[in-house]
Amino acid sequence: MSTLNQSTKKLTAVRGMGAALIAFGGWIVLYLVFGAIDPHIFTAGNMLNLLRSMAKYLLVGVGQSVILITGNIDLSIGSVVAMSSMISATMMCRGVPIPVAILVALVCCMMIGLINGVLVGKFKLPPFIATLGTMFCARGVAYMVNGNRNTDAISTGIGKEAGESFQNFFYYGKTLGVYNAFWIALLIFVVVFFIMNKTRTGRHIYAIGSNVEAAKLSGVNVFATITKTYLISAFCAFVVGLILCAQASMGNMEAGNVYEMYGVAAGVIGGISPLGGSGLLLGTFAGAGVWQTLENGLGIIGAPVGLQRIVIGIIVTGAVLIDVVFRQGLGTKKAKK
Protein backbone atom coordinates (compact mmCIF):
# COMPACT_ATOMS: atom_id res chain seq x y z
CA MET A 1 0.00 0.00 0.00
CA SER A 2 2.84 2.38 0.84
CA THR A 3 4.38 1.76 -2.58
CA LEU A 4 1.03 2.60 -4.19
CA ASN A 5 0.79 5.81 -2.15
CA GLN A 6 4.32 6.81 -3.14
CA SER A 7 3.57 6.18 -6.81
CA THR A 8 0.37 8.23 -6.54
CA LYS A 9 2.23 11.11 -4.91
CA LYS A 10 4.91 11.07 -7.63
CA LEU A 11 2.23 11.05 -10.30
CA THR A 12 0.27 13.97 -8.86
CA ALA A 13 3.51 15.90 -8.17
CA VAL A 14 4.10 16.25 -11.93
CA ARG A 15 3.25 19.82 -12.92
CA GLY A 16 -0.20 19.89 -14.49
CA MET A 17 -0.99 16.25 -13.73
CA GLY A 18 -3.61 17.13 -11.13
CA ALA A 19 -5.60 19.21 -13.60
CA ALA A 20 -5.27 16.48 -16.24
CA LEU A 21 -6.56 13.81 -13.86
CA ILE A 22 -9.48 16.04 -12.87
CA ALA A 23 -10.32 16.48 -16.56
CA PHE A 24 -10.24 12.70 -17.09
CA GLY A 25 -12.45 12.22 -14.04
CA GLY A 26 -14.87 14.85 -15.31
CA TRP A 27 -14.94 13.14 -18.71
CA ILE A 28 -15.90 9.81 -17.14
CA VAL A 29 -18.57 11.37 -14.91
CA LEU A 30 -20.01 13.32 -17.82
CA TYR A 31 -20.17 10.21 -19.99
CA LEU A 32 -21.90 8.23 -17.24
CA VAL A 33 -24.44 11.02 -16.63
CA PHE A 34 -25.42 11.21 -20.30
CA GLY A 35 -25.46 7.41 -20.43
CA ALA A 36 -27.91 7.31 -17.53
CA ILE A 37 -30.16 9.73 -19.43
CA ASP A 38 -29.92 7.81 -22.70
CA PRO A 39 -28.31 4.30 -22.68
CA HIS A 40 -27.76 4.62 -26.45
CA ILE A 41 -24.62 6.55 -25.56
CA PHE A 42 -23.06 3.31 -24.25
CA THR A 43 -23.44 1.45 -27.56
CA ALA A 44 -20.26 0.47 -29.39
CA GLY A 45 -21.33 2.38 -32.50
CA ASN A 46 -21.81 5.62 -30.59
CA MET A 47 -18.49 5.19 -28.77
CA LEU A 48 -16.66 4.73 -32.07
CA ASN A 49 -18.39 7.74 -33.60
CA LEU A 50 -17.50 9.78 -30.52
CA LEU A 51 -13.81 8.90 -30.90
CA ARG A 52 -13.88 9.73 -34.62
CA SER A 53 -15.56 13.08 -34.00
CA MET A 54 -13.19 13.76 -31.12
CA ALA A 55 -10.21 13.49 -33.49
CA LYS A 56 -10.60 17.00 -34.92
CA TYR A 57 -10.97 18.55 -31.47
CA LEU A 58 -7.94 16.65 -30.22
CA LEU A 59 -5.82 17.90 -33.12
CA VAL A 60 -6.78 21.58 -32.84
CA GLY A 61 -6.46 21.20 -29.07
CA VAL A 62 -2.90 19.91 -29.37
CA GLY A 63 -1.94 22.72 -31.75
CA GLN A 64 -3.50 25.42 -29.62
CA SER A 65 -2.21 23.96 -26.32
CA VAL A 66 1.43 24.02 -27.42
CA ILE A 67 1.03 27.72 -28.22
CA LEU A 68 -0.91 28.49 -25.04
CA ILE A 69 1.92 27.01 -22.98
CA THR A 70 4.22 29.71 -24.41
CA GLY A 71 1.69 32.32 -23.30
CA ASN A 72 0.53 33.02 -26.87
CA ILE A 73 -2.54 32.12 -28.91
CA ASP A 74 -3.35 31.15 -32.51
CA LEU A 75 -6.55 32.59 -33.98
CA SER A 76 -5.74 31.36 -37.49
CA ILE A 77 -6.32 27.65 -36.81
CA GLY A 78 -9.89 27.51 -38.15
CA SER A 79 -8.99 29.38 -41.31
CA VAL A 80 -6.00 27.10 -41.92
CA VAL A 81 -8.40 24.15 -41.60
CA ALA A 82 -10.56 25.69 -44.33
CA MET A 83 -7.54 26.46 -46.49
CA SER A 84 -6.31 22.88 -46.22
CA SER A 85 -9.74 21.51 -47.11
CA MET A 86 -10.31 23.85 -50.05
CA ILE A 87 -6.83 23.63 -51.61
CA SER A 88 -6.65 19.84 -51.45
CA ALA A 89 -10.27 19.37 -52.64
CA THR A 90 -9.96 21.90 -55.48
CA MET A 91 -6.84 20.25 -56.82
CA MET A 92 -8.35 16.78 -56.59
CA CYS A 93 -11.47 18.01 -58.38
CA ARG A 94 -9.20 19.13 -61.20
CA GLY A 95 -7.61 15.70 -61.51
CA VAL A 96 -4.41 16.37 -59.55
CA PRO A 97 -3.15 13.16 -57.89
CA ILE A 98 -3.99 12.87 -54.19
CA PRO A 99 -0.37 12.97 -52.89
CA VAL A 100 0.38 16.15 -54.88
CA ALA A 101 -2.83 17.85 -53.72
CA ILE A 102 -2.03 16.99 -50.10
CA LEU A 103 1.57 18.20 -50.44
CA VAL A 104 0.53 21.56 -51.91
CA ALA A 105 -2.04 22.06 -49.14
CA LEU A 106 0.60 21.18 -46.53
CA VAL A 107 3.11 23.71 -47.89
CA CYS A 108 0.48 26.48 -47.93
CA CYS A 109 -0.66 25.72 -44.39
CA MET A 110 2.89 25.57 -43.06
CA MET A 111 3.55 28.96 -44.64
CA ILE A 112 0.82 30.42 -42.43
CA GLY A 113 2.47 28.82 -39.40
CA LEU A 114 5.84 30.23 -40.43
CA ILE A 115 4.41 33.73 -40.92
CA ASN A 116 2.77 33.55 -37.48
CA GLY A 117 6.07 32.51 -35.95
CA VAL A 118 7.97 35.36 -37.61
CA LEU A 119 5.38 37.99 -36.66
CA VAL A 120 5.13 36.89 -33.03
CA GLY A 121 8.63 35.56 -32.38
CA LYS A 122 10.75 37.91 -34.51
CA PHE A 123 8.78 41.16 -34.70
CA LYS A 124 7.11 40.78 -31.28
CA LEU A 125 3.62 41.50 -32.58
CA PRO A 126 0.90 40.68 -30.05
CA PRO A 127 -0.19 37.13 -30.97
CA PHE A 128 -3.85 38.15 -30.95
CA ILE A 129 -3.23 40.78 -33.64
CA ALA A 130 -0.72 38.77 -35.69
CA THR A 131 -2.86 35.64 -35.90
CA LEU A 132 -6.04 37.66 -36.39
CA GLY A 133 -4.45 39.03 -39.55
CA THR A 134 -3.38 35.61 -40.84
CA MET A 135 -6.81 34.26 -39.90
CA PHE A 136 -8.45 36.62 -42.39
CA CYS A 137 -5.76 35.98 -45.01
CA ALA A 138 -6.05 32.19 -44.79
CA ARG A 139 -9.84 32.34 -44.93
CA GLY A 140 -9.53 34.62 -47.95
CA VAL A 141 -7.36 32.04 -49.70
CA ALA A 142 -9.95 29.37 -48.87
CA TYR A 143 -12.60 31.52 -50.59
CA MET A 144 -10.51 32.43 -53.63
CA VAL A 145 -8.96 29.07 -54.47
CA ASN A 146 -12.16 27.81 -56.14
CA GLY A 147 -13.71 31.09 -57.20
CA ASN A 148 -15.68 31.87 -54.04
CA ARG A 149 -17.65 28.64 -54.02
CA ASN A 150 -17.40 25.23 -52.43
CA THR A 151 -15.90 22.47 -54.55
CA ASP A 152 -17.68 19.64 -56.29
CA ALA A 153 -17.22 16.09 -55.02
CA ILE A 154 -13.54 15.16 -55.21
CA SER A 155 -14.44 11.97 -57.12
CA THR A 156 -15.41 14.11 -60.14
CA GLY A 157 -11.73 14.81 -60.71
CA ILE A 158 -9.77 11.84 -59.37
CA GLY A 159 -12.38 9.14 -59.93
CA LYS A 160 -14.69 7.23 -57.62
CA GLU A 161 -12.14 4.63 -56.51
CA ALA A 162 -9.44 7.18 -55.62
CA GLY A 163 -12.01 9.39 -53.92
CA GLU A 164 -13.22 6.54 -51.75
CA SER A 165 -9.64 5.61 -50.88
CA PHE A 166 -8.98 9.17 -49.69
CA GLN A 167 -12.18 9.21 -47.65
CA ASN A 168 -11.49 5.82 -46.10
CA PHE A 169 -7.93 6.71 -45.18
CA PHE A 170 -8.82 9.95 -43.40
CA TYR A 171 -12.34 9.36 -42.11
CA TYR A 172 -14.56 6.37 -42.94
CA GLY A 173 -12.06 3.51 -42.88
CA LYS A 174 -11.22 1.49 -39.78
CA THR A 175 -8.05 -0.10 -38.39
CA LEU A 176 -8.39 -2.63 -35.58
CA GLY A 177 -12.07 -1.75 -35.35
CA VAL A 178 -11.48 1.98 -34.73
CA TYR A 179 -11.93 4.75 -37.29
CA ASN A 180 -8.71 5.94 -38.96
CA ALA A 181 -9.42 9.58 -38.11
CA PHE A 182 -8.91 8.79 -34.43
CA TRP A 183 -5.71 6.80 -35.08
CA ILE A 184 -4.28 9.70 -37.09
CA ALA A 185 -5.09 12.17 -34.32
CA LEU A 186 -3.70 9.82 -31.67
CA LEU A 187 -0.43 9.34 -33.57
CA ILE A 188 0.09 13.10 -33.87
CA PHE A 189 -0.83 13.53 -30.20
CA VAL A 190 1.78 10.95 -29.14
CA VAL A 191 4.49 12.59 -31.27
CA VAL A 192 3.79 16.09 -29.91
CA PHE A 193 3.46 14.69 -26.37
CA PHE A 194 6.95 13.20 -26.76
CA ILE A 195 8.31 16.51 -28.05
CA MET A 196 6.82 18.41 -25.13
CA ASN A 197 7.99 16.04 -22.42
CA LYS A 198 11.18 14.41 -23.67
CA THR A 199 13.00 16.95 -25.83
CA ARG A 200 14.86 20.21 -25.39
CA THR A 201 12.30 21.97 -27.59
CA GLY A 202 9.57 21.00 -25.14
CA ARG A 203 11.56 22.31 -22.18
CA HIS A 204 12.14 25.57 -24.04
CA ILE A 205 8.42 25.93 -24.77
CA TYR A 206 7.61 25.65 -21.07
CA ALA A 207 10.46 27.99 -20.18
CA ILE A 208 9.18 30.72 -22.51
CA GLY A 209 5.70 30.44 -21.03
CA SER A 210 7.02 30.63 -17.48
CA ASN A 211 9.32 33.62 -18.00
CA VAL A 212 10.43 34.68 -21.45
CA GLU A 213 13.20 36.96 -20.19
CA ALA A 214 14.66 34.23 -17.98
CA ALA A 215 14.44 31.86 -20.93
CA LYS A 216 16.47 34.27 -23.07
CA LEU A 217 19.13 34.56 -20.36
CA SER A 218 19.27 30.76 -20.24
CA GLY A 219 20.16 30.65 -23.93
CA VAL A 220 16.74 29.72 -25.33
CA ASN A 221 16.20 30.81 -28.94
CA VAL A 222 12.79 32.35 -28.38
CA PHE A 223 12.13 33.12 -32.05
CA ALA A 224 12.92 29.59 -33.23
CA THR A 225 10.93 27.97 -30.41
CA ILE A 226 7.84 30.11 -30.91
CA THR A 227 7.99 29.47 -34.66
CA LYS A 228 8.08 25.72 -34.00
CA THR A 229 4.90 25.97 -31.93
CA TYR A 230 3.07 27.78 -34.70
CA LEU A 231 4.29 25.23 -37.24
CA ILE A 232 2.93 22.44 -35.04
CA SER A 233 -0.39 24.25 -34.83
CA ALA A 234 -0.52 24.77 -38.61
CA PHE A 235 0.26 21.09 -39.23
CA CYS A 236 -2.51 19.97 -36.89
CA ALA A 237 -4.97 22.32 -38.61
CA PHE A 238 -3.84 21.00 -42.00
CA VAL A 239 -4.67 17.42 -40.97
CA VAL A 240 -8.07 18.49 -39.64
CA GLY A 241 -8.76 20.08 -43.02
CA LEU A 242 -8.06 16.76 -44.73
CA ILE A 243 -10.31 14.93 -42.28
CA LEU A 244 -13.19 17.36 -42.94
CA CYS A 245 -12.60 17.12 -46.68
CA ALA A 246 -12.74 13.32 -46.49
CA GLN A 247 -15.88 13.46 -44.34
CA ALA A 248 -17.78 15.65 -46.80
CA SER A 249 -16.01 14.39 -49.97
CA MET A 250 -15.61 18.04 -50.94
CA GLY A 251 -14.03 21.32 -49.88
CA ASN A 252 -16.08 23.77 -47.82
CA MET A 253 -15.08 27.43 -47.55
CA GLU A 254 -16.59 27.61 -44.05
CA ALA A 255 -14.82 24.50 -42.78
CA GLY A 256 -13.08 24.97 -39.45
CA ASN A 257 -15.24 27.92 -38.44
CA VAL A 258 -14.36 28.88 -34.80
CA TYR A 259 -12.12 25.80 -34.49
CA GLU A 260 -9.47 28.02 -32.90
CA MET A 261 -11.86 28.39 -29.96
CA TYR A 262 -12.48 24.65 -29.86
CA GLY A 263 -8.72 24.26 -29.50
CA VAL A 264 -8.63 26.74 -26.62
CA ALA A 265 -11.53 24.93 -24.97
CA ALA A 266 -9.89 21.50 -25.24
CA GLY A 267 -6.65 22.81 -23.76
CA VAL A 268 -8.14 24.93 -20.99
CA ILE A 269 -10.62 22.25 -19.90
CA GLY A 270 -7.65 19.87 -19.69
CA GLY A 271 -5.66 22.21 -17.46
CA ILE A 272 -3.50 24.08 -19.97
CA SER A 273 -3.02 27.55 -18.53
CA PRO A 274 -3.83 30.37 -20.99
CA LEU A 275 -1.34 32.44 -18.99
CA GLY A 276 1.48 30.15 -20.13
CA GLY A 277 4.07 27.91 -18.54
CA SER A 278 1.96 25.04 -17.24
CA GLY A 279 -0.30 22.21 -18.31
CA LEU A 280 0.07 18.78 -19.86
CA LEU A 281 -1.05 17.59 -23.28
CA LEU A 282 -2.51 14.61 -21.45
CA GLY A 283 -5.07 17.05 -20.12
CA THR A 284 -5.78 18.27 -23.64
CA PHE A 285 -6.68 14.71 -24.61
CA ALA A 286 -9.23 14.64 -21.79
CA GLY A 287 -10.39 18.15 -22.65
CA ALA A 288 -11.11 17.11 -26.22
CA GLY A 289 -13.02 14.13 -24.86
CA VAL A 290 -15.07 16.32 -22.53
CA TRP A 291 -15.88 18.71 -25.37
CA GLN A 292 -16.96 15.95 -27.74
CA THR A 293 -18.93 14.09 -25.05
CA LEU A 294 -20.79 17.30 -24.21
CA GLU A 295 -21.60 17.90 -27.86
CA ASN A 296 -22.56 14.27 -28.41
CA GLY A 297 -24.62 13.93 -25.24
CA LEU A 298 -26.45 17.24 -25.55
CA GLY A 299 -27.24 16.40 -29.16
CA ILE A 300 -28.61 12.95 -28.28
CA ILE A 301 -30.91 14.31 -25.57
CA GLY A 302 -32.17 16.96 -27.98
CA ALA A 303 -30.67 20.07 -26.40
CA PRO A 304 -30.76 23.13 -28.71
CA VAL A 305 -27.46 24.16 -30.29
CA GLY A 306 -27.65 27.47 -28.43
CA LEU A 307 -27.82 25.68 -25.08
CA GLN A 308 -24.87 23.51 -26.07
CA ARG A 309 -22.76 26.61 -26.73
CA ILE A 310 -23.85 28.21 -23.44
CA VAL A 311 -22.94 25.12 -21.40
CA ILE A 312 -19.56 24.77 -23.06
CA GLY A 313 -18.90 28.51 -22.74
CA ILE A 314 -19.60 28.38 -19.00
CA ILE A 315 -17.24 25.41 -18.57
CA VAL A 316 -14.41 27.10 -20.48
CA THR A 317 -14.82 30.38 -18.58
CA GLY A 318 -14.97 28.52 -15.29
CA ALA A 319 -11.79 26.58 -16.09
CA VAL A 320 -9.89 29.79 -16.90
CA LEU A 321 -11.26 31.49 -13.77
CA ILE A 322 -10.08 28.62 -11.59
CA ASP A 323 -6.62 28.81 -13.17
CA VAL A 324 -6.38 32.57 -12.58
CA VAL A 325 -7.61 32.31 -8.97
CA PHE A 326 -5.24 29.42 -8.29
CA ARG A 327 -2.25 31.32 -9.67
CA GLN A 328 -3.11 34.45 -7.72
CA GLY A 329 -3.40 32.33 -4.58
CA LEU A 330 0.03 30.85 -5.16
CA GLY A 331 1.46 34.32 -5.80
CA THR A 332 0.00 35.60 -2.52
CA LYS A 333 1.46 32.70 -0.56
CA LYS A 334 4.90 33.22 -2.08
CA ALA A 335 4.76 36.94 -1.25
CA LYS A 336 3.88 36.20 2.38
CA LYS A 337 6.80 33.84 2.71
XYZ file of C-alpha atoms in Angstrom:
337
model
C 0.000 0.000 0.000
C 2.837 2.379 0.838
C 4.378 1.755 -2.584
C 1.033 2.602 -4.190
C 0.789 5.806 -2.148
C 4.320 6.807 -3.138
C 3.565 6.185 -6.813
C 0.369 8.232 -6.543
C 2.235 11.111 -4.905
C 4.907 11.070 -7.625
C 2.234 11.055 -10.303
C 0.274 13.974 -8.858
C 3.507 15.900 -8.172
C 4.096 16.250 -11.925
C 3.250 19.818 -12.922
C -0.205 19.893 -14.487
C -0.988 16.251 -13.731
C -3.605 17.132 -11.129
C -5.603 19.206 -13.599
C -5.271 16.482 -16.240
C -6.559 13.813 -13.857
C -9.478 16.038 -12.872
C -10.317 16.478 -16.564
C -10.244 12.701 -17.095
C -12.448 12.224 -14.035
C -14.873 14.850 -15.310
C -14.944 13.143 -18.712
C -15.899 9.807 -17.136
C -18.573 11.365 -14.908
C -20.007 13.322 -17.823
C -20.171 10.214 -19.989
C -21.902 8.234 -17.238
C -24.436 11.017 -16.631
C -25.419 11.207 -20.296
C -25.464 7.410 -20.426
C -27.914 7.310 -17.533
C -30.161 9.734 -19.434
C -29.916 7.808 -22.700
C -28.313 4.300 -22.676
C -27.756 4.617 -26.446
C -24.616 6.553 -25.559
C -23.064 3.315 -24.249
C -23.441 1.450 -27.556
C -20.263 0.472 -29.389
C -21.334 2.379 -32.496
C -21.810 5.619 -30.593
C -18.485 5.191 -28.773
C -16.658 4.729 -32.075
C -18.389 7.741 -33.598
C -17.497 9.780 -30.518
C -13.808 8.904 -30.902
C -13.880 9.727 -34.616
C -15.564 13.083 -34.003
C -13.187 13.765 -31.124
C -10.206 13.490 -33.488
C -10.603 16.998 -34.924
C -10.970 18.554 -31.469
C -7.943 16.654 -30.221
C -5.817 17.904 -33.118
C -6.781 21.575 -32.835
C -6.457 21.201 -29.068
C -2.903 19.906 -29.374
C -1.939 22.717 -31.753
C -3.497 25.424 -29.615
C -2.211 23.963 -26.325
C 1.425 24.022 -27.424
C 1.033 27.718 -28.220
C -0.914 28.488 -25.042
C 1.922 27.009 -22.983
C 4.215 29.706 -24.406
C 1.694 32.324 -23.300
C 0.534 33.021 -26.870
C -2.543 32.120 -28.911
C -3.353 31.152 -32.512
C -6.551 32.594 -33.979
C -5.736 31.359 -37.494
C -6.323 27.648 -36.815
C -9.889 27.506 -38.150
C -8.988 29.384 -41.310
C -6.001 27.101 -41.919
C -8.395 24.152 -41.596
C -10.556 25.694 -44.332
C -7.536 26.465 -46.492
C -6.315 22.878 -46.220
C -9.737 21.506 -47.112
C -10.306 23.848 -50.050
C -6.833 23.629 -51.607
C -6.655 19.837 -51.453
C -10.268 19.372 -52.638
C -9.962 21.896 -55.481
C -6.836 20.255 -56.815
C -8.346 16.778 -56.587
C -11.475 18.010 -58.377
C -9.198 19.126 -61.205
C -7.609 15.703 -61.507
C -4.406 16.371 -59.554
C -3.151 13.156 -57.886
C -3.988 12.870 -54.187
C -0.366 12.970 -52.886
C 0.377 16.151 -54.880
C -2.825 17.846 -53.717
C -2.029 16.993 -50.103
C 1.568 18.203 -50.436
C 0.532 21.560 -51.910
C -2.041 22.059 -49.142
C 0.603 21.178 -46.534
C 3.106 23.707 -47.891
C 0.483 26.477 -47.933
C -0.659 25.717 -44.389
C 2.887 25.575 -43.056
C 3.551 28.964 -44.637
C 0.818 30.425 -42.430
C 2.469 28.820 -39.402
C 5.836 30.232 -40.431
C 4.407 33.726 -40.922
C 2.766 33.552 -37.485
C 6.066 32.515 -35.946
C 7.968 35.363 -37.613
C 5.383 37.991 -36.662
C 5.131 36.889 -33.029
C 8.630 35.556 -32.378
C 10.747 37.910 -34.506
C 8.783 41.161 -34.703
C 7.113 40.782 -31.277
C 3.621 41.504 -32.579
C 0.903 40.675 -30.046
C -0.190 37.132 -30.972
C -3.846 38.150 -30.947
C -3.229 40.782 -33.636
C -0.725 38.773 -35.692
C -2.860 35.639 -35.905
C -6.040 37.658 -36.392
C -4.447 39.026 -39.555
C -3.380 35.609 -40.836
C -6.810 34.259 -39.897
C -8.446 36.624 -42.392
C -5.764 35.983 -45.014
C -6.047 32.193 -44.794
C -9.839 32.339 -44.928
C -9.526 34.616 -47.948
C -7.357 32.038 -49.699
C -9.955 29.367 -48.871
C -12.596 31.517 -50.589
C -10.509 32.427 -53.629
C -8.963 29.066 -54.475
C -12.164 27.805 -56.142
C -13.705 31.093 -57.204
C -15.679 31.873 -54.045
C -17.654 28.639 -54.015
C -17.399 25.228 -52.430
C -15.903 22.473 -54.546
C -17.685 19.640 -56.288
C -17.220 16.091 -55.019
C -13.538 15.155 -55.211
C -14.440 11.972 -57.115
C -15.406 14.112 -60.139
C -11.726 14.806 -60.715
C -9.768 11.840 -59.373
C -12.376 9.144 -59.930
C -14.693 7.226 -57.616
C -12.136 4.632 -56.509
C -9.444 7.177 -55.621
C -12.007 9.393 -53.924
C -13.218 6.543 -51.748
C -9.637 5.611 -50.876
C -8.975 9.171 -49.694
C -12.178 9.209 -47.651
C -11.495 5.821 -46.096
C -7.925 6.707 -45.181
C -8.818 9.946 -43.402
C -12.338 9.359 -42.111
C -14.559 6.372 -42.938
C -12.065 3.511 -42.881
C -11.219 1.485 -39.779
C -8.051 -0.096 -38.390
C -8.391 -2.626 -35.579
C -12.066 -1.746 -35.353
C -11.482 1.983 -34.726
C -11.925 4.752 -37.293
C -8.709 5.944 -38.958
C -9.420 9.583 -38.110
C -8.908 8.790 -34.434
C -5.711 6.805 -35.077
C -4.280 9.700 -37.092
C -5.085 12.169 -34.315
C -3.697 9.815 -31.667
C -0.432 9.344 -33.572
C 0.094 13.102 -33.871
C -0.829 13.531 -30.202
C 1.778 10.954 -29.145
C 4.490 12.587 -31.272
C 3.789 16.087 -29.906
C 3.463 14.689 -26.369
C 6.945 13.203 -26.764
C 8.309 16.511 -28.051
C 6.825 18.414 -25.131
C 7.990 16.037 -22.417
C 11.176 14.409 -23.669
C 13.000 16.947 -25.829
C 14.863 20.214 -25.395
C 12.297 21.971 -27.586
C 9.573 20.998 -25.144
C 11.561 22.312 -22.185
C 12.143 25.575 -24.043
C 8.422 25.935 -24.765
C 7.606 25.650 -21.069
C 10.460 27.993 -20.176
C 9.175 30.720 -22.505
C 5.701 30.444 -21.031
C 7.020 30.625 -17.476
C 9.319 33.617 -17.996
C 10.427 34.675 -21.450
C 13.203 36.955 -20.189
C 14.657 34.234 -17.980
C 14.443 31.855 -20.934
C 16.468 34.275 -23.066
C 19.131 34.562 -20.362
C 19.273 30.759 -20.244
C 20.158 30.648 -23.934
C 16.736 29.723 -25.330
C 16.203 30.805 -28.938
C 12.788 32.354 -28.383
C 12.135 33.124 -32.049
C 12.915 29.593 -33.226
C 10.934 27.974 -30.415
C 7.835 30.112 -30.915
C 7.995 29.468 -34.664
C 8.076 25.718 -33.996
C 4.898 25.967 -31.925
C 3.068 27.779 -34.703
C 4.292 25.234 -37.244
C 2.929 22.436 -35.043
C -0.394 24.254 -34.835
C -0.518 24.769 -38.613
C 0.264 21.088 -39.234
C -2.513 19.966 -36.889
C -4.967 22.320 -38.614
C -3.838 20.997 -42.003
C -4.672 17.424 -40.972
C -8.070 18.492 -39.638
C -8.763 20.083 -43.023
C -8.065 16.760 -44.733
C -10.313 14.934 -42.282
C -13.190 17.359 -42.938
C -12.601 17.125 -46.680
C -12.739 13.318 -46.489
C -15.876 13.459 -44.340
C -17.783 15.647 -46.800
C -16.010 14.385 -49.968
C -15.613 18.039 -50.942
C -14.033 21.318 -49.876
C -16.076 23.765 -47.816
C -15.080 27.428 -47.553
C -16.591 27.610 -44.052
C -14.819 24.502 -42.782
C -13.085 24.973 -39.449
C -15.237 27.921 -38.443
C -14.357 28.875 -34.796
C -12.118 25.795 -34.488
C -9.471 28.017 -32.896
C -11.862 28.390 -29.962
C -12.476 24.650 -29.864
C -8.723 24.263 -29.502
C -8.628 26.736 -26.624
C -11.535 24.930 -24.971
C -9.893 21.497 -25.238
C -6.654 22.813 -23.764
C -8.139 24.930 -20.990
C -10.621 22.245 -19.897
C -7.653 19.871 -19.688
C -5.663 22.212 -17.459
C -3.499 24.080 -19.974
C -3.021 27.553 -18.530
C -3.827 30.371 -20.993
C -1.338 32.438 -18.990
C 1.482 30.149 -20.133
C 4.066 27.910 -18.540
C 1.965 25.043 -17.242
C -0.301 22.214 -18.314
C 0.069 18.778 -19.865
C -1.055 17.591 -23.282
C -2.507 14.607 -21.452
C -5.068 17.046 -20.115
C -5.778 18.274 -23.637
C -6.683 14.708 -24.608
C -9.226 14.635 -21.786
C -10.387 18.148 -22.646
C -11.111 17.114 -26.224
C -13.022 14.127 -24.865
C -15.069 16.323 -22.531
C -15.881 18.714 -25.369
C -16.955 15.948 -27.744
C -18.930 14.091 -25.050
C -20.793 17.297 -24.209
C -21.600 17.902 -27.857
C -22.564 14.275 -28.411
C -24.618 13.927 -25.240
C -26.449 17.236 -25.548
C -27.238 16.397 -29.162
C -28.614 12.953 -28.280
C -30.907 14.307 -25.573
C -32.171 16.963 -27.982
C -30.673 20.074 -26.404
C -30.763 23.134 -28.707
C -27.462 24.161 -30.292
C -27.653 27.469 -28.431
C -27.818 25.676 -25.080
C -24.871 23.508 -26.074
C -22.765 26.611 -26.732
C -23.855 28.208 -23.442
C -22.938 25.121 -21.396
C -19.560 24.768 -23.061
C -18.895 28.508 -22.739
C -19.596 28.379 -18.998
C -17.243 25.412 -18.574
C -14.412 27.096 -20.478
C -14.818 30.375 -18.582
C -14.966 28.517 -15.293
C -11.786 26.582 -16.093
C -9.886 29.790 -16.895
C -11.264 31.492 -13.768
C -10.080 28.620 -11.593
C -6.622 28.813 -13.170
C -6.379 32.572 -12.583
C -7.605 32.312 -8.972
C -5.237 29.420 -8.286
C -2.254 31.316 -9.674
C -3.107 34.446 -7.718
C -3.403 32.335 -4.585
C 0.035 30.854 -5.160
C 1.455 34.315 -5.796
C -0.005 35.603 -2.516
C 1.456 32.699 -0.558
C 4.899 33.220 -2.075
C 4.764 36.942 -1.248
C 3.879 36.198 2.378
C 6.803 33.838 2.709
